[in-house]
PDB file of C-alpha atoms in Angstrom:
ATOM      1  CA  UNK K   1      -5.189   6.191  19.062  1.00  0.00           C
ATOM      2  CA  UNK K   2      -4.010   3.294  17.083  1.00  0.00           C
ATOM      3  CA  UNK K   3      -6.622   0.177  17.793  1.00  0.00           C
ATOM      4  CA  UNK K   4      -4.026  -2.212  17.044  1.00  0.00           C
ATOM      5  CA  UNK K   5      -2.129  -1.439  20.213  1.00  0.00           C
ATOM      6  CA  UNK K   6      -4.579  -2.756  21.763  1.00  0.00           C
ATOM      7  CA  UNK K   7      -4.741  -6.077  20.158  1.00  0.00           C
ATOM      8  CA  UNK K   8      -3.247  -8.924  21.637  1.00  0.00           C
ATOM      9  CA  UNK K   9      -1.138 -10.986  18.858  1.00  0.00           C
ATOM     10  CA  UNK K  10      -2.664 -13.957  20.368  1.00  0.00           C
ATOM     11  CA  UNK K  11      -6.010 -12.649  18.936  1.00  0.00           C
ATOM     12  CA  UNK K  12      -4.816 -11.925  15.805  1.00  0.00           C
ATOM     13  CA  UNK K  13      -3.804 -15.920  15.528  1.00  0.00           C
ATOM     14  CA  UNK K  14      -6.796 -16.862  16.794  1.00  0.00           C
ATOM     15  CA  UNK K  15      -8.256 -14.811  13.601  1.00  0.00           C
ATOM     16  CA  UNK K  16      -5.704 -16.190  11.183  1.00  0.00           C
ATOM     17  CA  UNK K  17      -6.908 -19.174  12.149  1.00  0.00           C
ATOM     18  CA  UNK K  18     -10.882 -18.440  12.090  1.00  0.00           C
ATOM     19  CA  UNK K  19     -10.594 -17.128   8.599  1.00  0.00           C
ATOM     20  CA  UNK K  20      -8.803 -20.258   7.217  1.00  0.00           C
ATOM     21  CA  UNK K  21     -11.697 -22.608   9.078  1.00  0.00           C
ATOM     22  CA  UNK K  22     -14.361 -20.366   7.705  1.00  0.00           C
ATOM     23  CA  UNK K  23     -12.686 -20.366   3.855  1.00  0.00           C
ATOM     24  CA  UNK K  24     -12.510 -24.505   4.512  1.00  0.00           C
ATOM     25  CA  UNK K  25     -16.055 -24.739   5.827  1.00  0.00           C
ATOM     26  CA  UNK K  26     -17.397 -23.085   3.278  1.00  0.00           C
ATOM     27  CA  UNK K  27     -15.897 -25.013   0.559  1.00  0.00           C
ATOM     28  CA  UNK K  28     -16.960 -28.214   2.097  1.00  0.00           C
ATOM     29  CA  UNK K  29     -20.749 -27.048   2.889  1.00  0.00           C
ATOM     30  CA  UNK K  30     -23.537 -27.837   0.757  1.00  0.00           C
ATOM     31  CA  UNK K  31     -25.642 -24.327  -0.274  1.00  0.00           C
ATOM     32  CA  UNK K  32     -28.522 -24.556  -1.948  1.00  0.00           C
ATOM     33  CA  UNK K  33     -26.674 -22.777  -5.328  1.00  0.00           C
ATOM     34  CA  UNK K  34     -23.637 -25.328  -4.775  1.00  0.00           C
ATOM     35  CA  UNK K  35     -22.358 -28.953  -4.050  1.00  0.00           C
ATOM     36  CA  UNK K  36     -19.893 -29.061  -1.199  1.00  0.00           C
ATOM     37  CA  UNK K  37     -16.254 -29.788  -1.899  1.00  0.00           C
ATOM     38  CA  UNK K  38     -14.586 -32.821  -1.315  1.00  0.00           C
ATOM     39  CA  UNK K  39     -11.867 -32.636   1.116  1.00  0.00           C
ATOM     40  CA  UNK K  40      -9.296 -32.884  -1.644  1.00  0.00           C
ATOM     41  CA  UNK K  41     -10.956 -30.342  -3.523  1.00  0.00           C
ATOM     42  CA  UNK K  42     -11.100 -27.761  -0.648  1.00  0.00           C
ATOM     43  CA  UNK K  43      -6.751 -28.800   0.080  1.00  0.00           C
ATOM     44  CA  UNK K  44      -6.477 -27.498  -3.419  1.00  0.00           C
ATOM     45  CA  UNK K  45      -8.059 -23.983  -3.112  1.00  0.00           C
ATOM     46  CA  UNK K  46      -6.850 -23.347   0.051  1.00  0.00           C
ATOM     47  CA  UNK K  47      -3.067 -23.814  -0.844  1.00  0.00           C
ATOM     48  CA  UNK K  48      -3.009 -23.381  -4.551  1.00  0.00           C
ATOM     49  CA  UNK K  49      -6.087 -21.037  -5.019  1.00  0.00           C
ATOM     50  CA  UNK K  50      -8.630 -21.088  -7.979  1.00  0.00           C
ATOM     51  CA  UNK K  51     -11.020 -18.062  -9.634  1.00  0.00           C
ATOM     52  CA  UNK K  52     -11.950 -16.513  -6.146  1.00  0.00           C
ATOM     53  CA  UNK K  53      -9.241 -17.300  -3.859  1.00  0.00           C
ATOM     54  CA  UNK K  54      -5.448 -16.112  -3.792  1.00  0.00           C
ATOM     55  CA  UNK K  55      -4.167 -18.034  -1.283  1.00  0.00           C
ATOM     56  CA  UNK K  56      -0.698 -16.067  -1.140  1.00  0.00           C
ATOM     57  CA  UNK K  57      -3.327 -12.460  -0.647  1.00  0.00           C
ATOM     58  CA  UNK K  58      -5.816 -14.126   1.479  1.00  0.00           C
ATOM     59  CA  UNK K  59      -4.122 -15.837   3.922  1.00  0.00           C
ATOM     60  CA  UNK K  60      -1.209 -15.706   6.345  1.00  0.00           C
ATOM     61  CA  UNK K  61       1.391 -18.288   5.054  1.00  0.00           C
ATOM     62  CA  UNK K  62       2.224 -19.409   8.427  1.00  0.00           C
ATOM     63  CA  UNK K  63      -1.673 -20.226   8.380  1.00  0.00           C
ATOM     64  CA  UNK K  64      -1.099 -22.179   4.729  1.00  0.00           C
ATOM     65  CA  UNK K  65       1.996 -24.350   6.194  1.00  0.00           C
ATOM     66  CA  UNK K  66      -0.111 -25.524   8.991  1.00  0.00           C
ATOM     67  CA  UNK K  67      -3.021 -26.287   7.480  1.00  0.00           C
ATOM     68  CA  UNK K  68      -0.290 -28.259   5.028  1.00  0.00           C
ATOM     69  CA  UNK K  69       0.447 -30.356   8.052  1.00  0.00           C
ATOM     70  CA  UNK K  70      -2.568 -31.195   9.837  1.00  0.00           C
ATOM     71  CA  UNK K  71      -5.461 -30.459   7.004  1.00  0.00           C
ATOM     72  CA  UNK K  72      -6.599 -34.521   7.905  1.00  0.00           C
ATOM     73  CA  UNK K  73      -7.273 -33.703  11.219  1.00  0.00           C
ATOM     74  CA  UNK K  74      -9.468 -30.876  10.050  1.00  0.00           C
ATOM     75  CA  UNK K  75     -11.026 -33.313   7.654  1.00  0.00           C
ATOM     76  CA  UNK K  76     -12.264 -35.332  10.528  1.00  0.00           C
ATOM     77  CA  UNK K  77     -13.643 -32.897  12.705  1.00  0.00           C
ATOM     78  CA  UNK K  78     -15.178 -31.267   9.857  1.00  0.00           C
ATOM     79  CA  UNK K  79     -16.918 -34.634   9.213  1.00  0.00           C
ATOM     80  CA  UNK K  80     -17.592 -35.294  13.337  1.00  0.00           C
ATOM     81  CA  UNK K  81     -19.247 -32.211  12.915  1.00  0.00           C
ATOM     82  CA  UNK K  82     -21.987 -33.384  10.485  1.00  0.00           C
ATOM     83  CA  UNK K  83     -22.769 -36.183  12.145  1.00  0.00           C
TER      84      UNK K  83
END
């Protein structure tokens, strides 16, 4: 049986969408072996790549031109969130 009948395509935007917040998180999140990103910093690699990430491989580009349009609103939840 092929699983992917059985997925809705609303789920798989809602996972487009997870995996782009995750990739933007991360980047902005202080680890112990790293400094957070700045916003700008975090833009960059998600839409132009560096080293690790290949935007054009790693993410849908639907999921690039939206994050294009509305990347400040992310940047203010993000920082809501770490209040």
């Amino acid at each position: 049986r092929d699983w992917s009948s059985d997925v809705c395509s609303s789920d798989l935007l809602a996972a487009r969408i997870v995996q782009l917040a995750d990739v933007y998180d991360a980047l902005r999140s202080t680890r112990p072996y790293k400094k957070g990103y700045s916003h700008e910093r975090a833009c960059k690699v998600i839409v132009e790549g560096d080293a690790r990430i290949d935007p054009i491989s790693h993410f849908d580009p639907a999921m690039i031109a939206l994050f294009k349009s509305c990347h400040a609103e992310m940047d203010k939840v993000w920082r809501k969130l770490q209040d």
